[in-house]
Amino acid sequence: MLRDRKDHDAGELSTDTTIEWIPALRAFARSLTKDANDADDLVQDTLLKAIRNRDKFQPGTNLRAWLFTIMRNTFYNTCAQKNRERPGETDCASEMPTVSADQELSLQGKEVVEVVDHLPLPYRETFILVVLLGESYENCAQICEVEIGTVKSRVNRARAMVVERLDASGGVQTEGQSAAANHGPQAQT
């Protein structure tokens, strides 16, 4: 599967290759916006910009990274615009009730998602790209427009924050942690 993905990463901008990345774009958009409706809008805006600027895509370069970069820049531009045009916070017409999906994540999955959602944005976006979406450090650095060392540092710190917050809340435990919890502290002799 990874070989197939790498073969498609460097390629031409076509409908098939662009459609192939929509699930990953949705996942990244959801991690940025924290809202399903806003995430869908962000994916739509990203694809629209990609279509409008298809002449700027260089065949043979990384299509996935190009799409993620467009998405990230669109997200930040939208945030800046919203901060300038802030509506009243009560009785806002844009607030719509949503219905949650029929399928439920497991309790542990919800805890992990909640912890990841509370990471500071620079850590959250690198964590999502590298850990959850499987982007390389190099691609993530290109998408986030930072050095590779910064990406590695952010991912490492994000992992540590996730583990620390899950430990503090008594959340998801690894096999080693659950074994230690079952046996308790060793008696000293």
PDB file of C-alpha atoms in Angstrom:
ATOM      1  CA  MET A   1       0.000   0.000   0.000  1.00  0.00           C
ATOM      2  CA  LEU A   2       2.799   2.428   0.848  1.00  0.00           C
ATOM      3  CA  ARG A   3       4.489   1.680  -2.460  1.00  0.00           C
ATOM      4  CA  ASP A   4       1.241   2.488  -4.268  1.00  0.00           C
ATOM      5  CA  ARG A   5       0.899   5.733  -2.339  1.00  0.00           C
ATOM      6  CA  LYS A   6       4.453   6.792  -3.141  1.00  0.00           C
ATOM      7  CA  ASP A   7       3.875   6.016  -6.813  1.00  0.00           C
ATOM      8  CA  HIS A   8       0.871   8.363  -6.805  1.00  0.00           C
ATOM      9  CA  ASP A   9       2.509  11.072  -4.660  1.00  0.00           C
ATOM     10  CA  ALA A  10       4.819  12.136  -7.450  1.00  0.00           C
ATOM     11  CA  GLY A  11       2.651  12.400 -10.479  1.00  0.00           C
ATOM     12  CA  GLU A  12       0.229  14.297 -12.557  1.00  0.00           C
ATOM     13  CA  LEU A  13      -2.750  16.283 -11.439  1.00  0.00           C
ATOM     14  CA  SER A  14      -5.751  14.253 -12.562  1.00  0.00           C
ATOM     15  CA  THR A  15      -9.253  13.586 -11.325  1.00  0.00           C
ATOM     16  CA  ASP A  16      -8.389  10.054 -10.188  1.00  0.00           C
ATOM     17  CA  THR A  17      -5.300  11.008  -8.201  1.00  0.00           C
ATOM     18  CA  THR A  18      -7.013  14.016  -6.666  1.00  0.00           C
ATOM     19  CA  ILE A  19     -10.096  12.018  -5.644  1.00  0.00           C
ATOM     20  CA  GLU A  20      -7.826   9.396  -4.080  1.00  0.00           C
ATOM     21  CA  TRP A  21      -6.636  11.940  -1.480  1.00  0.00           C
ATOM     22  CA  ILE A  22     -10.087  13.193  -0.405  1.00  0.00           C
ATOM     23  CA  PRO A  23     -10.310  10.927   2.699  1.00  0.00           C
ATOM     24  CA  ALA A  24      -6.886  12.102   3.888  1.00  0.00           C
ATOM     25  CA  LEU A  25      -7.835  15.716   3.129  1.00  0.00           C
ATOM     26  CA  ARG A  26     -11.028  15.293   5.167  1.00  0.00           C
ATOM     27  CA  ALA A  27      -9.109  13.836   8.097  1.00  0.00           C
ATOM     28  CA  PHE A  28      -6.594  16.675   8.060  1.00  0.00           C
ATOM     29  CA  ALA A  29      -9.359  19.275   7.652  1.00  0.00           C
ATOM     30  CA  ARG A  30     -11.238  17.783  10.602  1.00  0.00           C
ATOM     31  CA  SER A  31      -8.108  17.984  12.751  1.00  0.00           C
ATOM     32  CA  LEU A  32      -7.692  21.641  11.850  1.00  0.00           C
ATOM     33  CA  THR A  33     -11.307  22.798  12.146  1.00  0.00           C
ATOM     34  CA  LYS A  34     -12.643  20.395  14.804  1.00  0.00           C
ATOM     35  CA  ASP A  35     -16.033  20.574  13.051  1.00  0.00           C
ATOM     36  CA  ALA A  36     -17.395  18.218  10.393  1.00  0.00           C
ATOM     37  CA  ASN A  37     -19.247  20.926   8.436  1.00  0.00           C
ATOM     38  CA  ASP A  38     -16.279  23.300   8.458  1.00  0.00           C
ATOM     39  CA  ALA A  39     -13.991  20.417   7.475  1.00  0.00           C
ATOM     40  CA  ASP A  40     -16.148  19.584   4.452  1.00  0.00           C
ATOM     41  CA  ASP A  41     -16.142  23.261   3.456  1.00  0.00           C
ATOM     42  CA  LEU A  42     -12.356  23.374   3.805  1.00  0.00           C
ATOM     43  CA  VAL A  43     -11.932  20.273   1.617  1.00  0.00           C
ATOM     44  CA  GLN A  44     -14.248  21.799  -0.987  1.00  0.00           C
ATOM     45  CA  ASP A  45     -12.339  25.108  -0.932  1.00  0.00           C
ATOM     46  CA  THR A  46      -9.042  23.230  -1.219  1.00  0.00           C
ATOM     47  CA  LEU A  47     -10.169  21.225  -4.235  1.00  0.00           C
ATOM     48  CA  LEU A  48     -11.638  24.307  -5.878  1.00  0.00           C
ATOM     49  CA  LYS A  49      -8.332  26.173  -5.456  1.00  0.00           C
ATOM     50  CA  ALA A  50      -6.420  23.158  -6.768  1.00  0.00           C
ATOM     51  CA  ILE A  51      -8.611  23.062  -9.871  1.00  0.00           C
ATOM     52  CA  ARG A  52      -8.300  26.807 -10.425  1.00  0.00           C
ATOM     53  CA  ASN A  53      -4.519  26.663 -10.011  1.00  0.00           C
ATOM     54  CA  ARG A  54      -3.849  23.343 -11.741  1.00  0.00           C
ATOM     55  CA  ASP A  55      -1.528  25.108 -14.161  1.00  0.00           C
ATOM     56  CA  LYS A  56       0.751  25.902 -11.175  1.00  0.00           C
ATOM     57  CA  PHE A  57       1.140  22.230 -10.210  1.00  0.00           C
ATOM     58  CA  GLN A  58       4.420  20.828 -11.458  1.00  0.00           C
ATOM     59  CA  PRO A  59       4.032  17.266 -12.799  1.00  0.00           C
ATOM     60  CA  GLY A  60       6.376  14.862 -11.062  1.00  0.00           C
ATOM     61  CA  THR A  61       6.137  16.689  -7.731  1.00  0.00           C
ATOM     62  CA  ASN A  62       4.206  15.560  -4.661  1.00  0.00           C
ATOM     63  CA  LEU A  63       0.487  16.063  -5.358  1.00  0.00           C
ATOM     64  CA  ARG A  64      -0.547  15.105  -1.827  1.00  0.00           C
ATOM     65  CA  ALA A  65       1.804  17.640  -0.253  1.00  0.00           C
ATOM     66  CA  TRP A  66       0.605  20.293  -2.725  1.00  0.00           C
ATOM     67  CA  LEU A  67      -3.044  19.657  -1.747  1.00  0.00           C
ATOM     68  CA  PHE A  68      -2.239  19.664   1.989  1.00  0.00           C
ATOM     69  CA  THR A  69      -0.328  22.934   1.599  1.00  0.00           C
ATOM     70  CA  ILE A  70      -3.287  24.531  -0.173  1.00  0.00           C
ATOM     71  CA  MET A  71      -5.559  23.287   2.622  1.00  0.00           C
ATOM     72  CA  ARG A  72      -3.328  24.522   5.417  1.00  0.00           C
ATOM     73  CA  ASN A  73      -2.945  27.962   3.837  1.00  0.00           C
ATOM     74  CA  THR A  74      -6.691  28.179   3.177  1.00  0.00           C
ATOM     75  CA  PHE A  75      -7.392  27.281   6.810  1.00  0.00           C
ATOM     76  CA  TYR A  76      -5.047  29.953   8.166  1.00  0.00           C
ATOM     77  CA  ASN A  77      -6.398  32.578   5.767  1.00  0.00           C
ATOM     78  CA  THR A  78      -9.959  31.720   6.801  1.00  0.00           C
ATOM     79  CA  CYS A  79      -9.021  31.955  10.500  1.00  0.00           C
ATOM     80  CA  ALA A  80      -7.460  35.369   9.965  1.00  0.00           C
ATOM     81  CA  GLN A  81     -10.534  36.537   8.064  1.00  0.00           C
ATOM     82  CA  LYS A  82     -12.909  35.229  10.755  1.00  0.00           C
ATOM     83  CA  ASN A  83     -10.909  37.018  13.440  1.00  0.00           C
ATOM     84  CA  ARG A  84     -11.341  40.280  11.538  1.00  0.00           C
ATOM     85  CA  GLU A  85     -15.072  39.705  10.947  1.00  0.00           C
ATOM     86  CA  ARG A  86     -16.198  38.251  14.254  1.00  0.00           C
ATOM     87  CA  PRO A  87     -20.022  38.093  14.570  1.00  0.00           C
ATOM     88  CA  GLY A  88     -21.818  38.330  17.889  1.00  0.00           C
ATOM     89  CA  GLU A  89     -21.282  35.172  19.888  1.00  0.00           C
ATOM     90  CA  THR A  90     -24.881  34.730  21.055  1.00  0.00           C
ATOM     91  CA  ASP A  91     -27.732  33.927  18.726  1.00  0.00           C
ATOM     92  CA  CYS A  92     -25.420  33.639  15.726  1.00  0.00           C
ATOM     93  CA  ALA A  93     -27.337  32.553  12.614  1.00  0.00           C
ATOM     94  CA  SER A  94     -24.408  30.415  11.494  1.00  0.00           C
ATOM     95  CA  GLU A  95     -24.806  28.064  14.442  1.00  0.00           C
ATOM     96  CA  MET A  96     -26.638  24.969  13.253  1.00  0.00           C
ATOM     97  CA  PRO A  97     -27.485  21.935  15.318  1.00  0.00           C
ATOM     98  CA  THR A  98     -25.742  18.846  14.029  1.00  0.00           C
ATOM     99  CA  VAL A  99     -26.576  15.203  14.333  1.00  0.00           C
ATOM    100  CA  SER A 100     -23.762  12.893  15.310  1.00  0.00           C
ATOM    101  CA  ALA A 101     -22.922   9.927  13.112  1.00  0.00           C
ATOM    102  CA  ASP A 102     -24.677   6.614  13.688  1.00  0.00           C
ATOM    103  CA  GLN A 103     -21.477   4.712  14.297  1.00  0.00           C
ATOM    104  CA  GLU A 104     -19.765   5.274  17.627  1.00  0.00           C
ATOM    105  CA  LEU A 105     -16.068   5.302  18.278  1.00  0.00           C
ATOM    106  CA  SER A 106     -14.879   3.189  21.138  1.00  0.00           C
ATOM    107  CA  LEU A 107     -14.475   4.973  24.469  1.00  0.00           C
ATOM    108  CA  GLN A 108     -10.700   4.777  24.196  1.00  0.00           C
ATOM    109  CA  GLY A 109     -10.756   6.177  20.683  1.00  0.00           C
ATOM    110  CA  LYS A 110     -12.870   9.100  21.858  1.00  0.00           C
ATOM    111  CA  GLU A 111     -10.417   9.807  24.661  1.00  0.00           C
ATOM    112  CA  VAL A 112      -7.469   9.830  22.264  1.00  0.00           C
ATOM    113  CA  VAL A 113      -9.314  12.047  19.781  1.00  0.00           C
ATOM    114  CA  GLU A 114     -10.258  14.462  22.565  1.00  0.00           C
ATOM    115  CA  VAL A 115      -6.662  14.660  23.782  1.00  0.00           C
ATOM    116  CA  VAL A 116      -5.342  15.206  20.241  1.00  0.00           C
ATOM    117  CA  ASP A 117      -8.000  17.893  19.634  1.00  0.00           C
ATOM    118  CA  HIS A 118      -6.706  19.819  22.657  1.00  0.00           C
ATOM    119  CA  LEU A 119      -3.105  19.901  21.452  1.00  0.00           C
ATOM    120  CA  PRO A 120      -1.870  23.344  20.403  1.00  0.00           C
ATOM    121  CA  LEU A 121      -2.411  23.755  16.647  1.00  0.00           C
ATOM    122  CA  PRO A 122       1.257  23.486  15.521  1.00  0.00           C
ATOM    123  CA  TYR A 123       1.622  20.222  17.449  1.00  0.00           C
ATOM    124  CA  ARG A 124      -1.799  18.919  16.400  1.00  0.00           C
ATOM    125  CA  GLU A 125      -1.237  19.466  12.671  1.00  0.00           C
ATOM    126  CA  THR A 126       2.197  17.790  12.643  1.00  0.00           C
ATOM    127  CA  PHE A 127       0.921  14.924  14.824  1.00  0.00           C
ATOM    128  CA  ILE A 128      -2.062  14.327  12.529  1.00  0.00           C
ATOM    129  CA  LEU A 129       0.037  14.494   9.362  1.00  0.00           C
ATOM    130  CA  VAL A 130       2.893  12.258  10.540  1.00  0.00           C
ATOM    131  CA  VAL A 131       1.315   9.860  13.039  1.00  0.00           C
ATOM    132  CA  LEU A 132      -2.251   9.467  11.806  1.00  0.00           C
ATOM    133  CA  LEU A 133      -1.966  10.162   8.073  1.00  0.00           C
ATOM    134  CA  GLY A 134       1.488   8.621   7.614  1.00  0.00           C
ATOM    135  CA  GLU A 135       3.159  11.601   5.945  1.00  0.00           C
ATOM    136  CA  SER A 136       6.942  11.601   6.002  1.00  0.00           C
ATOM    137  CA  TYR A 137       8.729  14.221   8.081  1.00  0.00           C
ATOM    138  CA  GLU A 138       9.956  15.781   4.839  1.00  0.00           C
ATOM    139  CA  ASN A 139       6.453  16.109   3.365  1.00  0.00           C
ATOM    140  CA  CYS A 140       5.079  17.432   6.643  1.00  0.00           C
ATOM    141  CA  ALA A 141       7.862  20.039   6.769  1.00  0.00           C
ATOM    142  CA  GLN A 142       6.987  21.098   3.239  1.00  0.00           C
ATOM    143  CA  ILE A 143       3.258  21.265   3.998  1.00  0.00           C
ATOM    144  CA  CYS A 144       3.719  23.206   7.247  1.00  0.00           C
ATOM    145  CA  GLU A 145       6.522  25.350   5.811  1.00  0.00           C
ATOM    146  CA  VAL A 146       8.962  24.578   8.641  1.00  0.00           C
ATOM    147  CA  GLU A 147      12.272  22.740   8.961  1.00  0.00           C
ATOM    148  CA  ILE A 148      12.334  18.944   9.308  1.00  0.00           C
ATOM    149  CA  GLY A 149      13.856  19.259  12.782  1.00  0.00           C
ATOM    150  CA  THR A 150      10.909  21.393  13.852  1.00  0.00           C
ATOM    151  CA  VAL A 151       8.488  18.735  12.607  1.00  0.00           C
ATOM    152  CA  LYS A 152      10.349  15.971  14.477  1.00  0.00           C
ATOM    153  CA  SER A 153      10.393  18.065  17.627  1.00  0.00           C
ATOM    154  CA  ARG A 154       6.693  18.920  17.397  1.00  0.00           C
ATOM    155  CA  VAL A 155       5.688  15.303  16.742  1.00  0.00           C
ATOM    156  CA  ASN A 156       7.817  14.105  19.664  1.00  0.00           C
ATOM    157  CA  ARG A 157       6.368  16.731  22.009  1.00  0.00           C
ATOM    158  CA  ALA A 158       2.835  16.029  20.787  1.00  0.00           C
ATOM    159  CA  ARG A 159       3.280  12.311  21.479  1.00  0.00           C
ATOM    160  CA  ALA A 160       4.565  13.108  24.965  1.00  0.00           C
ATOM    161  CA  MET A 161       1.615  15.455  25.619  1.00  0.00           C
ATOM    162  CA  VAL A 162      -0.885  12.824  24.438  1.00  0.00           C
ATOM    163  CA  VAL A 163       0.644  10.130  26.649  1.00  0.00           C
ATOM    164  CA  GLU A 164       0.876  12.501  29.628  1.00  0.00           C
ATOM    165  CA  ARG A 165      -2.752  13.628  29.318  1.00  0.00           C
ATOM    166  CA  LEU A 166      -4.028  10.087  28.874  1.00  0.00           C
ATOM    167  CA  ASP A 167      -2.014   8.939  31.913  1.00  0.00           C
ATOM    168  CA  ALA A 168      -3.312  11.862  33.985  1.00  0.00           C
ATOM    169  CA  SER A 169      -6.926  11.109  33.071  1.00  0.00           C
ATOM    170  CA  GLY A 170      -6.538   7.375  33.563  1.00  0.00           C
ATOM    171  CA  GLY A 171      -7.301   6.984  29.863  1.00  0.00           C
ATOM    172  CA  VAL A 172      -5.914   4.533  27.346  1.00  0.00           C
ATOM    173  CA  GLN A 173      -3.120   2.347  28.672  1.00  0.00           C
ATOM    174  CA  THR A 174      -0.457   0.480  26.789  1.00  0.00           C
ATOM    175  CA  GLU A 175       0.127  -3.228  27.418  1.00  0.00           C
ATOM    176  CA  GLY A 176       3.102  -2.495  29.664  1.00  0.00           C
ATOM    177  CA  GLN A 177       1.161   0.057  31.681  1.00  0.00           C
ATOM    178  CA  SER A 178      -1.835  -2.221  32.190  1.00  0.00           C
ATOM    179  CA  ALA A 179       0.401  -5.103  33.287  1.00  0.00           C
ATOM    180  CA  ALA A 180       2.125  -2.860  35.820  1.00  0.00           C
ATOM    181  CA  ALA A 181      -1.245  -1.597  37.051  1.00  0.00           C
ATOM    182  CA  ASN A 182      -2.503  -5.168  37.544  1.00  0.00           C
ATOM    183  CA  HIS A 183       0.511  -6.247  39.586  1.00  0.00           C
ATOM    184  CA  GLY A 184       0.927  -3.074  41.584  1.00  0.00           C
ATOM    185  CA  PRO A 185       4.211  -1.893  43.084  1.00  0.00           C
ATOM    186  CA  GLN A 186       6.704  -4.562  43.966  1.00  0.00           C
ATOM    187  CA  ALA A 187       7.193  -5.160  47.678  1.00  0.00           C
ATOM    188  CA  GLN A 188      10.594  -4.079  48.874  1.00  0.00           C
ATOM    189  CA  THR A 189      12.639  -6.597  50.853  1.00  0.00           C
TER     190      THR A 189
END
